[in-house]
């Protein structure tokens, strides 16, 4: 099916991820940093971890709390075990997703379950509306084979983690933020992919293999290099992407969009609330063991 778009969105700016570390010293690239939280509302953070060296990831993310938002962990390659204070446990592996709603809070660990080999994946933080920030925690482990996918006529494999694309509904839907989360695998060559985007939804593209271009209405291409993020402009009814012809590595990219909440964002580390008072309460609740 060919999607007709009247006004494709342009690249507003290109952002290079920041090298940092988190947890017990896991090296990662923070693609969506806190200064972009307002602009990319309802998304708060996107981390990309990718390394063949166990020194970079082996220490993992020991017990830590969360409150007020959702974490979406997408494992491209490797094995990560999570355990939480409610007694839940699961193993996230190649191509699988863990979607966790922290809600009023929990304490969990996310630990690599491998001593060598490659560990690669993403963790996205999706904000919750004020009315849901103290809801019951929830999570779902979605194995790779449970993620709906399809291949376009042009040969692009589309994995629909959330939202919908060309009539295929993703593994997770959220009414308020309406997140779209697509993992796009382009075949070699210069291949196009079009995705309509609702007006007013914030959207960005993160390329993790090869190179992808964003095409405007006149066919003008803005290249988005690997490990960088393109913030898409707010004007337009969708996005037209094209894999770069000269890349020897077939391109892969995440296309993420959502409806902004337009509520105040107050963050203190792993707690994201609306006010400073709510953050103090979260810290108090954690320190007194009320997060589990
Ligand atoms: Mn966590």
Coordinates of N, CA and C in Angstrom, one line a residue, residues 24-250:
X24 N 25.1 0.5 37.2 CA 26.4 0.3 37.9 C 27.5 0.5 37.0
X25 N 27.4 1.4 36.0 CA 28.5 1.7 35.1 C 28.3 1.2 33.7
X26 N 27.1 1.0 33.2 CA 26.8 0.6 31.9 C 27.1 1.7 30.9
X27 N 27.9 1.5 29.9 CA 28.2 2.6 29.0 C 27.1 2.6 28.0
X28 N 26.6 3.8 27.7 CA 25.5 4.0 26.8 C 25.5 5.3 26.1
X29 N 24.7 5.4 25.1 CA 24.5 6.7 24.4 C 23.1 7.2 24.7
X30 N 23.0 8.4 25.3 CA 21.7 9.0 25.6 C 21.3 9.8 24.4
X31 N 20.4 9.3 23.6 CA 20.0 9.9 22.4 C 19.0 11.0 22.6
X32 N 18.0 10.7 23.5 CA 17.1 11.8 23.9 C 17.5 12.2 25.3
X33 N 18.0 13.5 25.4 CA 18.4 14.0 26.6 C 17.4 14.9 27.3
X34 N 17.6 15.2 28.6 CA 16.5 15.9 29.3 C 16.1 17.3 28.7
X35 N 17.0 17.9 28.0 CA 16.7 19.2 27.4 C 15.7 19.1 26.3
X36 N 15.4 17.9 25.8 CA 14.5 17.7 24.7 C 13.1 17.2 25.2
X37 N 13.0 17.1 26.6 CA 11.7 16.6 27.1 C 10.5 17.4 26.8
X38 N 10.6 18.7 26.8 CA 9.4 19.5 26.4 C 9.1 19.4 24.9
X39 N 10.2 19.5 24.1 CA 10.0 19.4 22.7 C 9.5 18.1 22.2
X40 N 9.9 17.0 22.9 CA 9.5 15.7 22.4 C 8.5 15.0 23.4
X41 N 7.9 15.8 24.2 CA 6.7 15.4 25.0 C 5.8 14.5 24.2
X42 N 5.4 13.3 24.6 CA 5.5 12.7 25.9 C 6.7 11.8 26.2
X43 N 7.8 12.0 25.4 CA 9.0 11.1 25.6 C 10.0 11.8 26.5
X44 N 10.6 11.1 27.4 CA 11.4 11.7 28.4 C 12.9 11.4 28.2
X45 N 13.2 10.2 27.6 CA 14.5 9.8 27.5 C 14.6 8.6 26.4
X46 N 15.7 8.5 25.7 CA 16.0 7.3 24.9 C 17.5 7.0 25.1
X47 N 17.7 5.9 25.6 CA 19.1 5.4 25.7 C 19.4 4.3 24.7
X48 N 20.6 4.3 24.2 CA 21.0 3.2 23.3 C 22.3 2.6 23.9
X49 N 22.2 1.3 24.2 CA 23.3 0.6 24.7 C 23.8 -0.4 23.6
X50 N 25.0 -0.4 23.2 CA 25.5 -1.3 22.1 C 27.0 -1.5 22.3
X51 N 27.3 -2.7 22.7 CA 28.8 -3.0 22.9 C 29.0 -4.5 22.8
X52 N 30.2 -4.9 22.3 CA 30.7 -6.3 22.2 C 31.5 -6.6 23.5
X53 N 31.8 -5.6 24.3 CA 32.7 -5.7 25.4 C 31.9 -5.8 26.7
X54 N 32.0 -7.0 27.4 CA 31.2 -7.2 28.7 C 31.6 -6.1 29.7
X55 N 32.8 -5.5 29.6 CA 33.2 -4.5 30.5 C 32.3 -3.3 30.5
X56 N 31.7 -3.1 29.3 CA 30.8 -2.0 29.1 C 29.4 -2.2 29.7
X57 N 29.0 -3.4 29.8 CA 27.6 -3.7 30.2 C 27.4 -4.6 31.4
X58 N 28.5 -5.4 31.7 CA 28.3 -6.5 32.7 C 27.7 -6.1 34.0
X59 N 28.0 -4.9 34.5 CA 27.6 -4.5 35.8 C 26.1 -4.3 35.9
X60 N 25.5 -4.0 34.7 CA 24.0 -4.0 34.7 C 23.4 -2.8 35.5
X61 N 22.1 -3.0 35.7 CA 21.3 -2.0 36.5 C 20.8 -2.7 37.7
X62 N 21.5 -2.7 38.8 CA 21.0 -3.3 40.1 C 19.8 -2.6 40.6
X63 N 19.2 -3.1 41.7 CA 18.0 -2.5 42.2 C 17.9 -1.0 42.2
X64 N 16.9 -0.5 41.6 CA 16.6 1.0 41.6 C 15.1 1.2 41.4
X65 N 14.6 2.3 41.9 CA 13.2 2.6 41.8 C 12.8 3.4 40.6
X66 N 11.5 3.4 40.3 CA 10.9 4.2 39.3 C 9.5 4.7 39.8
X67 N 9.1 5.9 39.4 CA 7.7 6.3 39.6 C 7.3 7.3 38.6
X68 N 6.1 7.2 38.1 CA 5.4 8.2 37.3 C 5.5 8.1 35.8
X69 N 6.1 7.0 35.3 CA 6.2 7.0 33.8 C 6.3 5.5 33.4
X70 N 6.5 5.3 32.1 CA 6.7 3.9 31.6 C 8.1 3.8 31.0
X71 N 8.6 2.6 31.1 CA 9.9 2.3 30.4 C 9.6 1.2 29.4
X72 N 10.2 1.4 28.2 CA 10.0 0.5 27.1 C 11.4 0.0 26.7
X73 N 11.8 -1.2 27.0 CA 13.1 -1.7 26.7 C 13.0 -2.6 25.5
X74 N 13.8 -2.3 24.5 CA 13.8 -3.1 23.2 C 15.2 -3.7 23.1
X75 N 15.2 -5.0 23.1 CA 16.5 -5.7 23.1 C 16.7 -6.1 21.6
X76 N 17.8 -5.6 21.0 CA 18.1 -5.9 19.6 C 18.9 -7.2 19.7
X77 N 19.9 -7.3 20.6 CA 20.7 -8.5 20.7 C 21.2 -8.6 22.1
X78 N 21.1 -9.8 22.7 CA 21.6 -10.0 24.0 C 20.5 -10.5 24.9
X79 N 20.8 -10.7 26.2 CA 19.8 -11.2 27.2 C 19.9 -10.4 28.4
X80 N 18.8 -10.0 28.9 CA 18.7 -9.1 30.1 C 17.6 -9.7 31.0
X81 N 17.9 -9.9 32.3 CA 16.9 -10.4 33.2 C 16.4 -9.3 34.1
X82 N 15.1 -9.2 34.2 CA 14.6 -8.2 35.2 C 13.8 -8.9 36.3
X83 N 13.9 -8.3 37.5 CA 13.2 -8.7 38.7 C 12.7 -7.5 39.4
X84 N 11.5 -7.6 39.9 CA 11.0 -6.4 40.6 C 10.5 -6.8 42.0
X85 N 10.2 -5.7 42.8 CA 9.9 -5.9 44.2 C 8.5 -6.6 44.4
X86 N 7.7 -6.7 43.3 CA 6.4 -7.4 43.4 C 6.6 -8.9 43.2
X87 N 7.8 -9.3 42.9 CA 8.1 -10.7 42.7 C 8.1 -11.1 41.2
X88 N 7.9 -10.2 40.3 CA 7.9 -10.5 38.9 C 9.3 -10.7 38.4
X89 N 9.4 -11.5 37.4 CA 10.7 -11.7 36.8 C 10.5 -12.1 35.4
X90 N 11.5 -11.7 34.5 CA 11.4 -12.1 33.1 C 12.7 -12.0 32.4
X91 N 12.8 -12.6 31.3 CA 14.1 -12.6 30.5 C 13.8 -11.9 29.2
X92 N 14.5 -10.9 28.9 CA 14.3 -10.1 27.7 C 15.4 -10.5 26.8
X93 N 15.1 -11.0 25.6 CA 16.2 -11.4 24.6 C 15.9 -10.9 23.2
X94 N 16.9 -11.2 22.3 CA 16.9 -10.8 20.9 C 15.5 -10.5 20.3
X95 N 15.3 -9.2 20.1 CA 14.1 -8.7 19.4 C 12.9 -8.6 20.3
X96 N 13.0 -8.8 21.6 CA 11.9 -8.7 22.5 C 11.8 -7.4 23.1
X97 N 10.6 -7.1 23.7 CA 10.4 -5.8 24.3 C 9.8 -6.1 25.7
X98 N 10.3 -5.3 26.7 CA 9.6 -5.2 28.0 C 8.9 -3.8 28.1
X99 N 7.6 -3.8 28.3 CA 6.9 -2.6 28.5 C 6.5 -2.5 29.9
X100 N 7.0 -1.6 30.7 CA 6.7 -1.5 32.1 C 6.1 -0.2 32.5
X101 N 5.0 -0.2 33.1 CA 4.4 1.0 33.7 C 4.7 1.1 35.1
X102 N 5.6 2.0 35.5 CA 6.0 2.1 36.9 C 4.9 2.6 37.7
X103 N 4.1 3.5 37.2 CA 2.9 4.0 38.0 C 3.4 4.5 39.4
X104 N 2.8 4.1 40.5 CA 3.1 4.7 41.8 C 4.5 4.2 42.3
X105 N 5.0 3.2 41.6 CA 6.4 2.9 41.9 C 6.7 1.4 42.2
X106 N 7.9 1.1 41.9 CA 8.5 -0.2 42.2 C 10.0 -0.1 42.2
X107 N 10.6 -1.2 42.7 CA 12.0 -1.3 42.7 C 12.4 -2.5 41.8
X108 N 13.3 -2.3 40.9 CA 13.6 -3.5 40.0 C 15.1 -3.4 39.7
X109 N 15.5 -4.6 39.1 CA 16.9 -4.7 38.6 C 16.8 -5.1 37.1
X110 N 17.8 -4.7 36.3 CA 17.9 -5.1 34.9 C 19.3 -5.5 34.7
X111 N 19.5 -6.9 34.7 CA 20.9 -7.4 34.7 C 21.2 -8.2 33.4
X112 N 22.3 -7.9 32.8 CA 22.7 -8.8 31.6 C 22.8 -10.2 32.0
X113 N 22.3 -11.1 31.2 CA 22.4 -12.5 31.5 C 23.3 -13.2 30.5
X114 N 24.5 -12.6 30.4 CA 25.5 -13.1 29.4 C 26.9 -12.6 29.9
X115 N 27.9 -13.3 29.7 CA 29.2 -12.9 30.1 C 30.1 -12.5 28.9
X116 N 29.6 -12.8 27.7 CA 30.3 -12.3 26.6 C 29.3 -12.1 25.4
X117 N 29.9 -11.6 24.3 CA 29.0 -11.4 23.2 C 28.4 -10.0 23.2
X118 N 27.6 -9.7 22.2 CA 27.1 -8.4 22.0 C 25.8 -8.1 22.8
X119 N 25.7 -6.9 23.3 CA 24.5 -6.5 24.0 C 24.1 -5.2 23.3
X120 N 22.9 -5.2 22.8 CA 22.5 -4.0 22.0 C 21.0 -3.8 22.2
X121 N 20.6 -2.6 22.5 CA 19.2 -2.3 22.6 C 18.9 -0.9 23.0
X122 N 17.7 -0.6 23.3 CA 17.2 0.7 23.6 C 16.3 0.7 24.8
X123 N 16.4 1.8 25.6 CA 15.3 2.0 26.6 C 14.7 3.4 26.4
X124 N 13.4 3.4 26.2 CA 12.6 4.6 26.0 C 11.8 4.9 27.2
X125 N 11.8 6.1 27.6 CA 10.9 6.5 28.8 C 9.7 7.3 28.2
X126 N 8.5 6.8 28.5 CA 7.3 7.4 28.0 C 6.6 8.0 29.2
X127 N 6.2 9.2 29.2 CA 5.6 9.8 30.4 C 4.1 9.3 30.5
X128 N 3.6 9.4 31.8 CA 2.2 9.1 32.1 C 1.5 10.4 32.3
X129 N 0.2 10.5 32.0 CA -0.5 11.7 32.3 C -0.7 11.8 33.9
X130 N -0.8 13.0 34.4 CA -0.9 13.2 35.8 C -1.9 12.3 36.5
X131 N -3.0 12.0 35.8 CA -4.0 11.1 36.4 C -3.6 9.7 36.5
X132 N -2.6 9.3 35.8 CA -2.1 7.9 35.9 C -0.8 7.7 36.6
X133 N -0.2 8.8 37.1 CA 1.2 8.6 37.6 C 1.2 7.7 38.9
X134 N 0.1 7.7 39.6 CA 0.1 6.8 40.8 C -0.8 5.6 40.6
X135 N -0.9 5.2 39.4 CA -1.7 3.9 39.1 C -0.9 2.7 39.5
X136 N -1.5 1.5 39.5 CA -0.8 0.3 39.9 C 0.3 0.0 38.8
X137 N 1.4 -0.5 39.3 CA 2.5 -0.9 38.3 C 2.0 -2.0 37.4
X138 N 2.5 -2.1 36.2 CA 2.1 -3.1 35.3 C 3.3 -3.4 34.3
X139 N 3.4 -4.6 33.9 CA 4.4 -4.8 32.8 C 4.0 -5.9 32.0
X140 N 4.6 -6.0 30.8 CA 4.4 -7.1 29.9 C 5.7 -7.4 29.2
X141 N 6.1 -8.7 29.2 CA 7.2 -9.1 28.4 C 6.7 -9.5 27.0
X142 N 7.2 -8.9 26.0 CA 6.7 -9.3 24.6 C 7.8 -9.9 23.9
X143 N 7.7 -11.2 23.6 CA 8.7 -12.0 22.9 C 8.8 -11.5 21.5
X144 N 9.9 -11.6 20.8 CA 10.1 -11.1 19.5 C 9.0 -11.6 18.5
X145 N 8.6 -12.9 18.7 CA 7.6 -13.4 17.7 C 6.2 -12.9 18.0
X146 N 6.0 -12.2 19.2 CA 4.7 -11.6 19.5 C 4.6 -10.2 19.0
X147 N 5.7 -9.6 18.4 CA 5.6 -8.3 17.9 C 5.1 -8.3 16.5
X148 N 3.9 -7.7 16.3 CA 3.3 -7.7 14.9 C 4.3 -7.0 13.9
X149 N 4.4 -7.7 12.7 CA 5.3 -7.1 11.7 C 4.8 -7.4 10.3
X150 N 5.2 -6.6 9.4 CA 4.8 -6.8 8.0 C 5.9 -6.3 7.1
X151 N 5.9 -6.6 5.8 CA 6.9 -6.2 4.9 C 6.1 -5.4 3.8
X152 N 6.6 -4.1 3.5 CA 6.0 -3.3 2.5 C 6.3 -3.8 1.1
X153 N 5.6 -3.3 0.1 CA 5.8 -3.7 -1.3 C 7.3 -3.4 -1.7
X154 N 7.9 -2.4 -1.0 CA 9.3 -2.0 -1.4 C 10.3 -2.9 -0.6
X155 N 9.8 -3.7 0.3 CA 10.7 -4.6 1.0 C 11.2 -4.2 2.4
X156 N 10.5 -3.1 2.9 CA 10.9 -2.7 4.3 C 10.2 -3.6 5.3
X157 N 10.9 -4.2 6.2 CA 10.3 -4.9 7.3 C 9.9 -3.9 8.4
X158 N 8.7 -3.9 8.8 CA 8.2 -3.0 9.8 C 7.8 -3.8 11.0
X159 N 8.4 -3.5 12.1 CA 8.0 -4.2 13.4 C 7.3 -3.1 14.2
X160 N 6.0 -3.4 14.5 CA 5.1 -2.4 15.1 C 5.0 -2.7 16.6
X161 N 5.9 -2.0 17.3 CA 5.9 -2.2 18.8 C 4.7 -1.5 19.5
X162 N 4.4 -0.3 19.0 CA 3.2 0.4 19.5 C 2.6 1.2 18.4
X163 N 1.3 1.5 18.6 CA 0.6 2.3 17.6 C 0.2 1.4 16.4
X164 N 0.1 2.0 15.2 CA -0.3 1.2 14.1 C 0.4 1.8 12.8
X165 N 0.7 0.9 11.9 CA 1.2 1.2 10.6 C 0.6 0.4 9.5
X166 N 0.1 1.1 8.5 CA -0.5 0.4 7.3 C -1.6 -0.6 7.8
X167 N -2.3 -0.3 8.8 CA -3.4 -1.1 9.3 C -3.0 -2.2 10.2
X168 N -1.7 -2.3 10.5 CA -1.2 -3.4 11.4 C -1.1 -2.7 12.8
X169 N -1.8 -3.3 13.8 CA -1.8 -2.7 15.1 C -0.6 -3.3 15.9
X170 N 0.1 -2.4 16.6 CA 1.2 -2.8 17.4 C 0.9 -3.6 18.6
X171 N 2.0 -4.1 19.3 CA 1.8 -4.9 20.5 C 1.2 -4.1 21.7
X172 N 1.4 -2.8 21.7 CA 0.9 -2.0 22.8 C 0.2 -0.8 22.3
X173 N -0.9 -0.4 22.9 CA -1.6 0.8 22.6 C -1.8 1.6 23.9
X174 N -1.7 2.9 23.8 CA -2.0 3.8 24.9 C -2.9 4.9 24.5
X175 N -4.0 5.1 25.2 CA -5.1 6.0 24.7 C -4.6 7.5 24.8
X176 N -4.0 7.8 25.9 CA -3.7 9.2 26.1 C -2.5 9.7 25.3
X177 N -1.4 9.0 25.3 CA -0.2 9.4 24.6 C -0.1 8.9 23.2
X178 N -0.9 7.9 22.8 CA -1.0 7.3 21.5 C 0.4 7.1 20.9
X179 N 1.3 6.4 21.6 CA 2.6 6.2 21.1 C 2.7 5.4 19.8
X180 N 3.5 5.8 18.9 CA 3.9 5.0 17.7 C 5.3 4.7 17.9
X181 N 5.6 3.3 17.8 CA 7.0 2.9 18.0 C 7.2 1.8 16.9
X182 N 8.0 2.2 15.8 CA 8.3 1.3 14.7 C 9.7 1.1 14.7
X183 N 10.1 -0.2 14.4 CA 11.5 -0.5 14.1 C 11.5 -0.9 12.6
X184 N 12.2 -0.1 11.8 CA 12.2 -0.3 10.4 C 13.5 -0.9 9.9
X185 N 13.4 -2.0 9.2 CA 14.6 -2.7 8.6 C 14.5 -2.5 7.1
X186 N 15.4 -1.7 6.6 CA 15.4 -1.5 5.1 C 16.3 -2.6 4.4
X187 N 15.8 -3.0 3.2 CA 16.7 -3.9 2.4 C 17.8 -3.0 1.8
X188 N 18.9 -3.6 1.3 CA 19.9 -2.8 0.6 C 19.3 -1.9 -0.5
X189 N 20.0 -0.8 -0.7 CA 19.5 0.1 -1.8 C 18.8 1.3 -1.3
X190 N 18.2 2.1 -2.2 CA 17.5 3.3 -1.9 C 16.1 3.0 -1.8
X191 N 15.6 2.7 -0.7 CA 14.2 2.2 -0.5 C 13.4 3.2 0.3
X192 N 12.2 3.5 -0.1 CA 11.3 4.5 0.6 C 10.4 3.8 1.6
X193 N 10.1 4.6 2.6 CA 9.0 4.2 3.5 C 8.3 5.4 4.0
X194 N 6.9 5.4 3.9 CA 6.1 6.5 4.3 C 5.2 6.1 5.5
X195 N 5.1 7.1 6.4 CA 4.3 6.8 7.6 C 3.5 8.1 7.9
X196 N 2.2 8.1 7.9 CA 1.4 9.2 8.3 C 1.6 9.5 9.8
X197 N 1.5 10.7 10.2 CA 1.7 11.1 11.6 C 0.5 12.1 11.9
X198 N -0.2 11.9 13.0 CA -1.3 12.8 13.3 C -0.7 14.2 13.6
X199 N -1.5 15.2 13.2 CA -1.1 16.6 13.5 C -0.9 16.8 15.0
X200 N 0.1 17.5 15.4 CA 0.4 17.8 16.8 C 1.2 16.8 17.5
X201 N 1.3 15.6 17.0 CA 2.1 14.6 17.6 C 3.6 14.9 17.4
X202 N 4.4 14.8 18.5 CA 5.8 14.9 18.3 C 6.5 13.7 17.8
X203 N 7.5 13.8 17.0 CA 8.1 12.6 16.3 C 9.6 12.8 16.2
X204 N 10.2 11.6 16.3 CA 11.7 11.6 16.0 C 12.1 10.3 15.4
X205 N 13.3 10.3 14.8 CA 13.8 9.2 14.1 C 15.2 8.9 14.7
X206 N 15.5 7.6 15.0 CA 16.8 7.3 15.5 C 17.3 6.2 14.6
X207 N 18.5 6.4 14.0 CA 19.0 5.5 13.0 C 20.1 4.7 13.8
X208 N 20.0 3.4 13.7 CA 21.0 2.6 14.4 C 21.8 1.6 13.5
X209 N 21.5 1.6 12.2 CA 22.4 0.9 11.2 C 22.3 1.7 9.9
X210 N 23.5 1.8 9.3 CA 23.5 2.4 8.0 C 23.1 3.9 8.1
X211 N 22.4 4.4 7.0 CA 22.0 5.8 7.0 C 20.6 5.9 6.4
X212 N 19.8 6.8 6.9 CA 18.5 7.0 6.4 C 18.3 8.5 6.1
X213 N 17.6 8.8 5.0 CA 17.3 10.2 4.7 C 15.9 10.5 5.0
X214 N 15.6 11.8 5.3 CA 14.2 12.2 5.4 C 14.0 13.1 4.2
X215 N 12.9 12.8 3.5 CA 12.6 13.5 2.2 C 11.5 14.6 2.5
X216 N 11.7 15.8 2.0 CA 10.6 16.8 2.1 C 9.8 16.7 0.8
X217 N 8.8 17.7 0.8 CA 7.8 17.6 -0.3 C 8.4 17.7 -1.7
X218 N 9.6 18.5 -1.8 CA 10.2 18.6 -3.1 C 11.2 17.5 -3.4
X219 N 11.3 16.5 -2.5 CA 12.2 15.4 -2.7 C 13.6 15.7 -2.2
X220 N 13.8 16.8 -1.5 CA 15.1 17.2 -0.9 C 15.4 16.3 0.3
X221 N 16.6 15.7 0.3 CA 16.9 14.7 1.3 C 17.8 15.3 2.4
X222 N 17.4 15.0 3.7 CA 18.3 15.3 4.8 C 18.8 14.0 5.4
X223 N 20.1 13.7 5.3 CA 20.7 12.5 5.8 C 20.7 12.5 7.3
X224 N 20.4 11.3 7.9 CA 20.4 11.1 9.3 C 21.4 10.0 9.6
X225 N 22.6 10.4 10.1 CA 23.7 9.4 10.3 C 23.3 8.4 11.4
X226 N 24.0 7.3 11.4 CA 23.8 6.3 12.5 C 24.1 6.9 13.8
X227 N 23.4 6.5 14.9 CA 23.5 6.9 16.2 C 23.2 8.4 16.4
X228 N 22.5 8.9 15.5 CA 22.0 10.3 15.7 C 20.4 10.2 15.6
X229 N 19.8 11.3 16.1 CA 18.4 11.4 16.1 C 18.0 12.6 15.3
X230 N 16.9 12.5 14.5 CA 16.3 13.6 13.8 C 15.0 13.9 14.5
X231 N 15.0 15.2 15.0 CA 13.7 15.7 15.5 C 12.9 16.2 14.3
X232 N 11.7 15.6 14.1 CA 10.9 16.0 13.0 C 10.1 17.2 13.3
X233 N 10.0 18.1 12.3 CA 9.2 19.3 12.5 C 7.7 19.0 12.8
X234 N 7.0 20.0 13.4 CA 5.6 19.7 13.9 C 4.6 19.9 12.7
X235 N 5.1 20.6 11.6 CA 4.2 20.8 10.5 C 4.2 19.6 9.6
X236 N 3.1 19.1 9.1 CA 3.1 18.1 8.2 C 2.2 16.9 8.6
X237 N 1.9 16.0 7.6 CA 0.9 14.9 7.9 C 1.6 13.6 7.9
X238 N 3.0 13.6 7.9 CA 3.6 12.3 7.9 C 5.1 12.4 7.7
X239 N 5.8 11.3 7.4 CA 7.2 11.4 7.1 C 7.5 10.4 6.0
X240 N 8.5 10.9 5.1 CA 8.9 10.0 4.0 C 10.4 9.8 4.3
X241 N 10.7 8.5 4.4 CA 12.1 8.1 4.7 C 12.7 7.3 3.5
X242 N 14.0 7.4 3.3 CA 14.6 6.6 2.2 C 16.0 6.2 2.8
X243 N 16.2 4.9 2.6 CA 17.5 4.4 3.0 C 18.6 4.9 2.0
X244 N 19.8 5.0 2.5 CA 20.9 5.6 1.7 C 21.4 4.5 0.8
X245 N 21.6 4.8 -0.5 CA 21.9 3.8 -1.5 C 23.4 3.3 -1.3
X246 N 24.2 4.2 -0.8 CA 25.7 3.8 -0.8 C 26.1 3.1 0.4
X247 N 25.2 2.9 1.3 CA 25.6 2.2 2.6 C 25.8 0.7 2.3
X248 N 26.9 0.2 2.9 CA 27.0 -1.3 2.7 C 26.2 -2.0 3.7
X249 N 25.9 -1.4 4.8 CA 25.1 -2.0 5.9 C 23.6 -1.6 5.6
X250 N 22.7 -2.5 5.5 CA 21.3 -2.2 5.3 C 20.9 -1.3 6.5

